[in-house]
PDB file of C-alpha atoms and ligand atoms in Angstrom:
ATOM      1  CA  MET J   1      -0.085   0.206   0.041  1.00 40.00           C
ATOM      2  CA  ILE J   2       1.370   3.530  -0.868  1.00 47.00           C
ATOM      3  CA  GLY J   3       0.595   5.943   1.565  1.00 57.00           C
ATOM      4  CA  ASP J   4      -1.470   8.904   0.311  1.00 60.00           C
ATOM      5  CA  PRO J   5       1.144  11.631   0.412  1.00 63.00           C
ATOM      6  CA  LEU J   6       3.150   9.718  -2.351  1.00 76.00           C
ATOM      7  CA  ARG J   7       0.608   8.022  -4.161  1.00 83.00           C
ATOM      8  CA  GLU J   8       0.150  10.221  -7.101  1.00 87.00           C
ATOM      9  CA  ALA J   9       3.732  10.744  -8.268  1.00 89.00           C
ATOM     10  CA  LEU J  10       4.356   7.113  -7.889  1.00 88.00           C
ATOM     11  CA  LEU J  11       1.492   6.126  -9.737  1.00 89.00           C
ATOM     12  CA  ALA J  12       2.321   8.360 -12.757  1.00 89.00           C
ATOM     13  CA  ALA J  13       5.974   6.766 -12.389  1.00 93.00           C
ATOM     14  CA  ALA J  14       4.369   3.185 -12.467  1.00 92.00           C
ATOM     15  CA  GLU J  15       5.776   2.275 -16.051  1.00 94.00           C
ATOM     16  CA  ARG J  16       9.509   3.370 -15.304  1.00 96.00           C
ATOM     17  CA  ILE J  17       9.931   1.709 -11.927  1.00 96.00           C
ATOM     18  CA  GLY J  18      10.267  -2.071 -13.061  1.00 95.00           C
ATOM     19  CA  PRO J  19       9.680  -4.603 -10.426  1.00 95.00           C
ATOM     20  CA  MET J  20       9.016  -1.863  -7.583  1.00 96.00           C
ATOM     21  CA  GLU J  21       5.678  -1.034  -8.957  1.00 93.00           C
ATOM     22  CA  GLY J  22       3.044  -2.598  -6.881  1.00 91.00           C
ATOM     23  CA  ARG J  23       5.482  -3.513  -4.100  1.00 95.00           C
ATOM     24  CA  ILE J  24       5.904   0.019  -2.084  1.00 94.00           C
ATOM     25  CA  THR J  25       5.091  -0.020   1.400  1.00 94.00           C
ATOM     26  CA  TRP J  26       4.602   3.357   2.719  1.00 93.00           C
ATOM     27  CA  LEU J  27       4.794   3.724   6.929  1.00 95.00           C
ATOM     28  CA  PRO J  28       4.054   6.648   9.032  1.00 94.00           C
ATOM     29  CA  GLU J  29       6.951   5.674  11.321  1.00 97.00           C
ATOM     30  CA  ALA J  30       9.719   2.816  11.049  1.00 98.00           C
ATOM     31  CA  THR J  31      12.801   1.944  13.352  1.00 98.00           C
ATOM     32  CA  SER J  32      15.027   1.846  10.200  1.00 98.00           C
ATOM     33  CA  THR J  33      13.667   1.340   6.745  1.00 98.00           C
ATOM     34  CA  ASN J  34      17.117  -0.665   5.954  1.00 98.00           C
ATOM     35  CA  ASP J  35      16.137  -3.007   8.938  1.00 98.00           C
ATOM     36  CA  LEU J  36      12.555  -3.795   8.062  1.00 98.00           C
ATOM     37  CA  ALA J  37      13.901  -4.337   4.453  1.00 98.00           C
ATOM     38  CA  LYS J  38      16.472  -6.513   5.411  1.00 98.00           C
ATOM     39  CA  LEU J  39      14.006  -8.676   7.694  1.00 98.00           C
ATOM     40  CA  MET J  40      11.631  -8.853   4.437  1.00 98.00           C
ATOM     41  CA  ALA J  41      14.721  -9.789   2.358  1.00 98.00           C
ATOM     42  CA  GLU J  42      15.807 -12.584   4.906  1.00 98.00           C
ATOM     43  CA  ARG J  43      12.076 -13.840   4.617  1.00 98.00           C
ATOM     44  CA  GLY J  44      11.993 -14.385   0.902  1.00 97.00           C
ATOM     45  CA  ALA J  45      10.851 -10.903  -0.261  1.00 98.00           C
ATOM     46  CA  ASP J  46      11.246 -10.335  -3.806  1.00 97.00           C
ATOM     47  CA  GLU J  47      13.706  -8.010  -5.830  1.00 98.00           C
ATOM     48  CA  GLY J  48      11.755  -4.766  -6.075  1.00 97.00           C
ATOM     49  CA  CYS J  49      10.115  -4.370  -2.833  1.00 98.00           C
ATOM     50  CA  VAL J  50      10.418  -0.825  -1.130  1.00 97.00           C
ATOM     51  CA  ILE J  51       9.866   0.364   2.091  1.00 97.00           C
ATOM     52  CA  VAL J  52       9.376   4.109   2.647  1.00 96.00           C
ATOM     53  CA  ALA J  53       8.708   5.806   6.349  1.00 96.00           C
ATOM     54  CA  ASP J  54       7.710   9.357   7.044  1.00 95.00           C
ATOM     55  CA  THR J  55      10.293   9.410   9.832  1.00 96.00           C
ATOM     56  CA  GLN J  56      12.667   6.754  11.336  1.00 98.00           C
ATOM     57  CA  THR J  57      13.187   6.553  15.081  1.00 98.00           C
ATOM     58  CA  ALA J  58      16.494   4.605  14.735  1.00 98.00           C
ATOM     59  CA  GLY J  59      17.758   5.763  11.047  1.00 97.00           C
ATOM     60  CA  ARG J  60      21.350   4.659  10.488  1.00 97.00           C
ATOM     61  CA  GLY J  61      23.775   6.114   8.339  1.00 95.00           C
ATOM     62  CA  ARG J  62      27.409   4.778   7.182  1.00 92.00           C
ATOM     63  CA  LEU J  63      30.223   3.807   9.861  1.00 88.00           C
ATOM     64  CA  GLY J  64      27.556   3.082  12.535  1.00 90.00           C
ATOM     65  CA  ARG J  65      26.455   6.764  12.774  1.00 92.00           C
ATOM     66  CA  SER J  66      22.683   7.529  13.254  1.00 94.00           C
ATOM     67  CA  TRP J  67      20.438   9.432  10.523  1.00 95.00           C
ATOM     68  CA  ALA J  68      18.511  12.062  11.718  1.00 93.00           C
ATOM     69  CA  SER J  69      14.992  11.362  10.254  1.00 95.00           C
ATOM     70  CA  PRO J  70      12.318  14.061  11.017  1.00 94.00           C
ATOM     71  CA  ALA J  71       8.864  13.494  10.394  1.00 94.00           C
ATOM     72  CA  GLY J  72       7.748  15.042   6.922  1.00 90.00           C
ATOM     73  CA  ALA J  73      11.079  16.643   5.958  1.00 94.00           C
ATOM     74  CA  GLY J  74      12.973  13.899   4.189  1.00 95.00           C
ATOM     75  CA  ILE J  75      12.759  10.550   2.114  1.00 97.00           C
ATOM     76  CA  TYR J  76      13.619   7.539   4.083  1.00 97.00           C
ATOM     77  CA  ALA J  77      13.469   4.761   1.801  1.00 98.00           C
ATOM     78  CA  SER J  78      14.885   1.158   1.368  1.00 98.00           C
ATOM     79  CA  VAL J  79      14.821  -1.062  -1.643  1.00 98.00           C
ATOM     80  CA  ILE J  80      15.561  -5.078  -1.912  1.00 98.00           C
ATOM     81  CA  PHE J  81      17.971  -6.001  -5.044  1.00 98.00           C
ATOM     82  CA  ARG J  82      18.775  -9.852  -5.817  1.00 98.00           C
ATOM     83  CA  PRO J  83      21.736  -8.770  -7.985  1.00 97.00           C
ATOM     84  CA  ALA J  84      23.902 -10.969  -9.732  1.00 96.00           C
ATOM     85  CA  MET J  85      27.845 -11.275  -8.390  1.00 94.00           C
ATOM     86  CA  ARG J  86      29.320  -9.482 -10.983  1.00 94.00           C
ATOM     87  CA  VAL J  87      26.675  -6.448 -10.556  1.00 95.00           C
ATOM     88  CA  ALA J  88      26.660  -6.342  -6.568  1.00 94.00           C
ATOM     89  CA  PRO J  89      29.770  -4.279  -6.016  1.00 91.00           C
ATOM     90  CA  LEU J  90      28.720  -1.614  -8.393  1.00 94.00           C
ATOM     91  CA  LEU J  91      25.232  -1.301  -7.176  1.00 95.00           C
ATOM     92  CA  THR J  92      26.129   1.529  -4.568  1.00 93.00           C
ATOM     93  CA  ILE J  93      28.020   3.564  -7.162  1.00 94.00           C
ATOM     94  CA  ALA J  94      25.026   3.084  -9.570  1.00 97.00           C
ATOM     95  CA  ALA J  95      22.630   4.270  -6.713  1.00 97.00           C
ATOM     96  CA  GLY J  96      24.386   7.554  -6.174  1.00 97.00           C
ATOM     97  CA  VAL J  97      24.340   8.267  -9.719  1.00 97.00           C
ATOM     98  CA  ALA J  98      20.449   7.326  -9.941  1.00 98.00           C
ATOM     99  CA  ILE J  99      19.654   9.300  -6.661  1.00 98.00           C
ATOM    100  CA  ALA J 100      21.342  12.342  -7.952  1.00 98.00           C
ATOM    101  CA  ASP J 101      19.674  11.865 -11.192  1.00 97.00           C
ATOM    102  CA  GLY J 102      16.212  11.566  -9.997  1.00 98.00           C
ATOM    103  CA  ILE J 103      16.633  14.531  -7.749  1.00 98.00           C
ATOM    104  CA  GLY J 104      17.806  16.608 -10.843  1.00 98.00           C
ATOM    105  CA  VAL J 105      14.740  15.424 -12.715  1.00 97.00           C
ATOM    106  CA  ALA J 106      12.329  16.083 -10.243  1.00 96.00           C
ATOM    107  CA  THR J 107      13.260  19.470  -9.047  1.00 97.00           C
ATOM    108  CA  GLY J 108      16.142  20.601 -11.303  1.00 97.00           C
ATOM    109  CA  LEU J 109      18.795  20.831  -8.584  1.00 98.00           C
ATOM    110  CA  ASP J 110      22.281  20.082  -9.583  1.00 97.00           C
ATOM    111  CA  VAL J 111      23.593  17.335  -7.074  1.00 98.00           C
ATOM    112  CA  GLN J 112      27.346  16.440  -6.774  1.00 97.00           C
ATOM    113  CA  LEU J 113      28.888  13.018  -5.240  1.00 96.00           C
ATOM    114  CA  LYS J 114      31.542  12.444  -2.687  1.00 94.00           C
ATOM    115  CA  TRP J 115      33.061   8.760  -2.561  1.00 92.00           C
ATOM    116  CA  PRO J 116      31.533   6.727  -1.720  1.00 88.00           C
ATOM    117  CA  ASN J 117      28.057   8.016  -1.978  1.00 88.00           C
ATOM    118  CA  ASP J 118      27.210  11.242  -0.200  1.00 94.00           C
ATOM    119  CA  LEU J 119      24.962  13.570  -1.952  1.00 97.00           C
ATOM    120  CA  TYR J 120      25.868  17.211  -2.178  1.00 96.00           C
ATOM    121  CA  ALA J 121      24.302  20.520  -3.170  1.00 97.00           C
ATOM    122  CA  GLY J 122      25.852  23.959  -2.467  1.00 95.00           C
ATOM    123  CA  GLY J 123      28.822  22.441  -0.766  1.00 93.00           C
ATOM    124  CA  ARG J 124      26.411  20.962   1.920  1.00 94.00           C
ATOM    125  CA  LYS J 125      25.381  17.428   2.631  1.00 95.00           C
ATOM    126  CA  LEU J 126      22.054  16.778   1.180  1.00 96.00           C
ATOM    127  CA  GLY J 127      21.573  12.920   1.535  1.00 97.00           C
ATOM    128  CA  GLY J 128      23.385   9.652   1.808  1.00 96.00           C
ATOM    129  CA  ILE J 129      23.305   5.974   0.761  1.00 97.00           C
ATOM    130  CA  LEU J 130      23.289   2.955   3.001  1.00 97.00           C
ATOM    131  CA  ALA J 131      23.774  -0.424   1.162  1.00 96.00           C
ATOM    132  CA  GLU J 132      23.699  -3.573   2.998  1.00 97.00           C
ATOM    133  CA  ALA J 133      24.737  -6.841   1.816  1.00 96.00           C
ATOM    134  CA  ALA J 134      24.164 -10.393   2.514  1.00 96.00           C
ATOM    135  CA  ALA J 135      24.244 -13.569   0.965  1.00 94.00           C
ATOM    136  CA  HIS J 136      21.379 -13.573  -1.539  1.00 95.00           C
ATOM    137  CA  PHE J 137      20.273  -9.963  -1.465  1.00 98.00           C
ATOM    138  CA  VAL J 138      21.752  -6.262  -0.955  1.00 98.00           C
ATOM    139  CA  VAL J 139      19.165  -3.642   0.906  1.00 98.00           C
ATOM    140  CA  LEU J 140      19.727  -0.250  -0.721  1.00 98.00           C
ATOM    141  CA  GLY J 141      18.849   2.635   1.655  1.00 98.00           C
ATOM    142  CA  PHE J 142      18.865   6.162   1.125  1.00 98.00           C
ATOM    143  CA  GLY J 143      17.997   9.378   2.761  1.00 98.00           C
ATOM    144  CA  ILE J 144      17.120  12.617   1.238  1.00 97.00           C
ATOM    145  CA  ASN J 145      16.594  15.849   3.218  1.00 96.00           C
ATOM    146  CA  VAL J 146      14.086  17.736   1.253  1.00 96.00           C
ATOM    147  CA  LEU J 147      12.511  20.263   3.412  1.00 94.00           C
ATOM    148  CA  PRO J 148      14.596  22.351   6.114  1.00 91.00           C
ATOM    149  CA  ALA J 149      13.949  20.795   9.362  1.00 86.00           C
ATOM    150  CA  ALA J 150      15.228  21.345  12.985  1.00 77.00           C
ATOM    151  CA  TYR J 151      18.313  19.017  13.223  1.00 74.00           C
ATOM    152  CA  PRO J 152      21.016  18.541  15.773  1.00 72.00           C
ATOM    153  CA  SER J 153      23.363  21.635  15.855  1.00 73.00           C
ATOM    154  CA  ASP J 154      26.364  19.427  14.574  1.00 74.00           C
ATOM    155  CA  ILE J 155      24.261  18.113  11.569  1.00 77.00           C
ATOM    156  CA  SER J 156      22.592  21.573  10.669  1.00 78.00           C
ATOM    157  CA  ALA J 157      25.898  23.444   9.925  1.00 83.00           C
ATOM    158  CA  ARG J 158      27.046  20.648   7.325  1.00 89.00           C
ATOM    159  CA  ALA J 159      23.404  19.845   5.796  1.00 93.00           C
ATOM    160  CA  THR J 160      21.048  21.202   3.495  1.00 95.00           C
ATOM    161  CA  SER J 161      17.952  20.457   2.043  1.00 96.00           C
ATOM    162  CA  ILE J 162      16.349  20.382  -1.497  1.00 97.00           C
ATOM    163  CA  ALA J 163      13.737  23.284  -0.663  1.00 96.00           C
ATOM    164  CA  THR J 164      16.765  25.337   0.935  1.00 95.00           C
ATOM    165  CA  GLU J 165      18.895  25.094  -2.231  1.00 96.00           C
ATOM    166  CA  LEU J 166      16.036  25.844  -4.351  1.00 96.00           C
ATOM    167  CA  GLY J 167      15.221  28.878  -2.292  1.00 96.00           C
ATOM    168  CA  ARG J 168      11.630  27.703  -1.922  1.00 94.00           C
ATOM    169  CA  ARG J 169       9.543  26.821   0.980  1.00 91.00           C
ATOM    170  CA  ASP J 170       8.309  23.310  -0.112  1.00 91.00           C
ATOM    171  CA  ALA J 171       9.200  20.803  -2.409  1.00 92.00           C
ATOM    172  CA  ASP J 172       7.309  17.599  -3.802  1.00 92.00           C
ATOM    173  CA  ARG J 173       8.477  14.619  -1.872  1.00 94.00           C
ATOM    174  CA  GLY J 174       6.277  11.954  -3.869  1.00 94.00           C
ATOM    175  CA  LEU J 175       7.804  13.174  -7.094  1.00 95.00           C
ATOM    176  CA  VAL J 176      11.348  13.133  -5.509  1.00 96.00           C
ATOM    177  CA  LEU J 177      10.639   9.512  -4.467  1.00 96.00           C
ATOM    178  CA  ALA J 178       9.212   8.423  -7.792  1.00 96.00           C
ATOM    179  CA  GLU J 179      11.789  10.058  -9.878  1.00 97.00           C
ATOM    180  CA  CYS J 180      14.807   8.450  -7.743  1.00 98.00           C
ATOM    181  CA  LEU J 181      13.138   5.225  -7.967  1.00 97.00           C
ATOM    182  CA  ALA J 182      12.939   5.496 -11.565  1.00 97.00           C
ATOM    183  CA  ALA J 183      16.182   6.446 -11.860  1.00 98.00           C
ATOM    184  CA  LEU J 184      17.493   3.571  -9.676  1.00 98.00           C
ATOM    185  CA  TRP J 185      15.600   0.859 -11.823  1.00 97.00           C
ATOM    186  CA  ALA J 186      17.169   2.729 -14.879  1.00 98.00           C
ATOM    187  CA  ARG J 187      20.878   2.371 -13.545  1.00 98.00           C
ATOM    188  CA  TYR J 188      20.556  -0.983 -11.893  1.00 98.00           C
ATOM    189  CA  THR J 189      19.069  -2.038 -15.757  1.00 98.00           C
ATOM    190  CA  ASP J 190      22.578  -0.455 -16.821  1.00 98.00           C
ATOM    191  CA  LEU J 191      24.660  -2.690 -14.873  1.00 98.00           C
ATOM    192  CA  VAL J 192      22.542  -5.721 -15.640  1.00 97.00           C
ATOM    193  CA  GLU J 193      22.971  -5.176 -19.408  1.00 98.00           C
ATOM    194  CA  HIS J 194      26.596  -4.516 -18.963  1.00 97.00           C
ATOM    195  CA  ARG J 195      26.665  -0.686 -19.639  1.00 98.00           C
ATOM    196  CA  ASP J 196      28.864  -0.402 -16.420  1.00 96.00           C
ATOM    197  CA  ALA J 197      31.160   2.377 -18.226  1.00 96.00           C
ATOM    198  CA  ALA J 198      28.268   4.631 -18.896  1.00 97.00           C
ATOM    199  CA  VAL J 199      27.148   4.262 -14.806  1.00 97.00           C
ATOM    200  CA  ILE J 200      31.148   4.838 -13.968  1.00 96.00           C
ATOM    201  CA  ASP J 201      31.188   7.945 -16.442  1.00 95.00           C
ATOM    202  CA  ALA J 202      27.902   9.494 -15.165  1.00 96.00           C
ATOM    203  CA  TRP J 203      29.501   9.105 -11.495  1.00 95.00           C
ATOM    204  CA  ARG J 204      32.884  10.559 -12.613  1.00 95.00           C
ATOM    205  CA  ALA J 205      31.018  13.749 -13.959  1.00 95.00           C
ATOM    206  CA  ARG J 206      29.155  14.152 -10.548  1.00 96.00           C
ATOM    207  CA  ALA J 207      32.221  13.863  -8.726  1.00 94.00           C
ATOM    208  CA  ALA J 208      34.468  16.150 -10.955  1.00 92.00           C
ATOM    209  CA  SER J 209      34.781  18.806  -8.438  1.00 91.00           C
ATOM    210  CA  THR J 210      36.346  16.490  -5.903  1.00 92.00           C
ATOM    211  CA  VAL J 211      39.239  15.415  -8.011  1.00 94.00           C
ATOM    212  CA  GLY J 212      42.718  16.765  -6.615  1.00 94.00           C
ATOM    213  CA  LYS J 213      40.930  17.616  -3.065  1.00 94.00           C
ATOM    214  CA  PRO J 214      43.275  16.595  -0.225  1.00 96.00           C
ATOM    215  CA  ILE J 215      41.671  13.598   2.022  1.00 95.00           C
ATOM    216  CA  GLU J 216      42.488  11.318   4.804  1.00 94.00           C
ATOM    217  CA  TRP J 217      41.788   7.862   4.641  1.00 94.00           C
ATOM    218  CA  GLU J 218      41.590   5.673   7.762  1.00 91.00           C
ATOM    219  CA  ARG J 219      41.266   2.008   8.118  1.00 86.00           C
ATOM    220  CA  ASP J 220      41.830  -0.475  10.844  1.00 86.00           C
ATOM    221  CA  GLY J 221      43.510   2.457  12.701  1.00 87.00           C
ATOM    222  CA  ILE J 222      46.014   3.395  10.161  1.00 88.00           C
ATOM    223  CA  VAL J 223      45.534   6.750   8.607  1.00 91.00           C
ATOM    224  CA  GLU J 224      46.803   7.896   4.962  1.00 92.00           C
ATOM    225  CA  ARG J 225      46.978  11.143   3.545  1.00 94.00           C
ATOM    226  CA  GLY J 226      46.710  12.404  -0.175  1.00 96.00           C
ATOM    227  CA  THR J 227      44.463  13.496  -3.220  1.00 96.00           C
ATOM    228  CA  VAL J 228      41.671  12.362  -5.146  1.00 96.00           C
ATOM    229  CA  ARG J 229      42.695  11.068  -8.341  1.00 95.00           C
ATOM    230  CA  ASP J 230      39.734   9.343  -9.797  1.00 93.00           C
ATOM    231  CA  VAL J 231      37.531   6.150  -9.343  1.00 92.00           C
ATOM    232  CA  ASP J 232      38.259   2.894 -11.189  1.00 92.00           C
ATOM    233  CA  ALA J 233      36.232   0.962 -13.396  1.00 91.00           C
ATOM    234  CA  THR J 234      34.969  -1.109 -10.213  1.00 89.00           C
ATOM    235  CA  GLY J 235      33.954   2.053  -8.300  1.00 89.00           C
ATOM    236  CA  ALA J 236      36.839   2.150  -5.817  1.00 92.00           C
ATOM    237  CA  LEU J 237      38.261   5.526  -5.141  1.00 94.00           C
ATOM    238  CA  LEU J 238      42.258   6.182  -6.412  1.00 96.00           C
ATOM    239  CA  MET J 239      44.303   8.466  -3.665  1.00 96.00           C
ATOM    240  CA  ALA J 240      47.625   9.783  -4.937  1.00 95.00           C
ATOM    241  CA  THR J 241      49.346   9.433  -1.677  1.00 93.00           C
ATOM    242  CA  GLU J 242      51.630  12.061  -0.136  1.00 87.00           C
ATOM    243  CA  SER J 243      54.296   9.209  -0.278  1.00 83.00           C
ATOM    244  CA  GLY J 244      54.003   8.512  -3.956  1.00 83.00           C
ATOM    245  CA  PRO J 245      51.837   5.372  -4.746  1.00 92.00           C
ATOM    246  CA  VAL J 246      48.190   5.713  -5.871  1.00 94.00           C
ATOM    247  CA  ILE J 247      46.087   3.519  -3.210  1.00 93.00           C
ATOM    248  CA  ARG J 248      42.845   2.028  -4.491  1.00 95.00           C
ATOM    249  CA  ILE J 249      40.183   2.525  -1.605  1.00 95.00           C
ATOM    250  CA  VAL J 250      37.148   0.065  -1.603  1.00 91.00           C
ATOM    251  CA  ALA J 251      36.280   0.608   2.409  1.00 87.00           C
ATOM    252  CA  GLY J 252      37.138   2.534   5.666  1.00 85.00           C
ATOM    253  CA  GLU J 253      36.421   6.187   6.237  1.00 89.00           C
ATOM    254  CA  VAL J 254      37.391   8.794   3.740  1.00 92.00           C
ATOM    255  CA  ARG J 255      37.769  12.444   5.857  1.00 92.00           C
ATOM    256  CA  TRP J 256      37.747  15.455   3.172  1.00 90.00           C
ATOM    257  CA  LEU J 257      40.340  17.758   4.488  1.00 88.00           C
TER     258      LEU J 257
HETATM  259  C1  BTN X 301      25.303   7.929   5.056  1.00 91.64           C
HETATM  260  O1  BTN X 301      25.527   9.075   4.315  1.00 91.64           O
HETATM  261  O2  BTN X 301      25.776   7.767   6.137  1.00 91.64           O
HETATM  262  C2  BTN X 301      23.914   7.103   4.753  1.00 91.64           C
HETATM  263  C3  BTN X 301      22.660   7.461   5.186  1.00 91.64           C
HETATM  264  C4  BTN X 301      21.565   6.530   4.630  1.00 91.64           C
HETATM  265  C5  BTN X 301      20.368   7.005   5.209  1.00 91.64           C
HETATM  266  C6  BTN X 301      19.013   6.070   4.994  1.00 91.64           C
HETATM  267  S1  BTN X 301      17.316   6.875   5.531  1.00 91.64           S
HETATM  268  C7  BTN X 301      16.809   5.202   4.987  1.00 91.64           C
HETATM  269  C8  BTN X 301      17.576   3.974   5.383  1.00 91.64           C
HETATM  270  N1  BTN X 301      17.375   3.669   6.654  1.00 91.64           N
HETATM  271  C9  BTN X 301      18.255   3.676   7.149  1.00 91.64           C
HETATM  272  O3  BTN X 301      18.243   3.386   8.702  1.00 91.64           O
HETATM  273  N2  BTN X 301      19.213   4.288   6.842  1.00 91.64           N
HETATM  274  C10 BTN X 301      19.375   4.637   4.907  1.00 91.64           C
END
């Protein structure tokens, strides 16, 4: 069942959202849509099942952080994928491109990406993606700040919303969600049909402003400094280290200096 606030836009996009059509559940409140989607996937739910919540009481971000999820102000959604082994590692990169594309189509806002998958607008964080994989599925969760809200002060200095960036009082959450789901299905189809290079190129275009920027990479307590060089064909970040060699980064924390 799709909740009324989102129904119209999702119905209009029905032909472009692949197997998600008819498999979208809207909840007024969830602990974490990723947790619910994982539970459903473990119990055999099909690819394309989507959980969307108006608010989350235990929203989660990457690296064990929490994700502020004020009611009515954002999109908090998780999609179940059952990708082939070849496709799974590129799914987060494809999702970043898709969510940026979807926001652009719905609102006209130009969204940039920062590795691994932070969504930025006007130099501030607009959203993020949390992909969680198990043996037979990947749950792809995304959070987008649509309207300004009362975030904790440590977040509000670094965060923005679609409405803020557009200088408007409102933005259509249903339309943003519908276009993000349509773009997700389109980019997933690109991967399934071996158009990986097109996805990586689209990612590079949205992350172009980060090339040459200084970063710090921490993994297992070891910190390396360097500058961003590129992403490779598998979506790994390439960092030119201060000591010389280029490192391929696939996990750990990247801090932007
Ligand atoms: C990040 O940038 O750290 C990723 C944030 C991902 C947040 C979304 S909101 C919907 C889904 N459910 C969660 O608990 N987290 C993701």
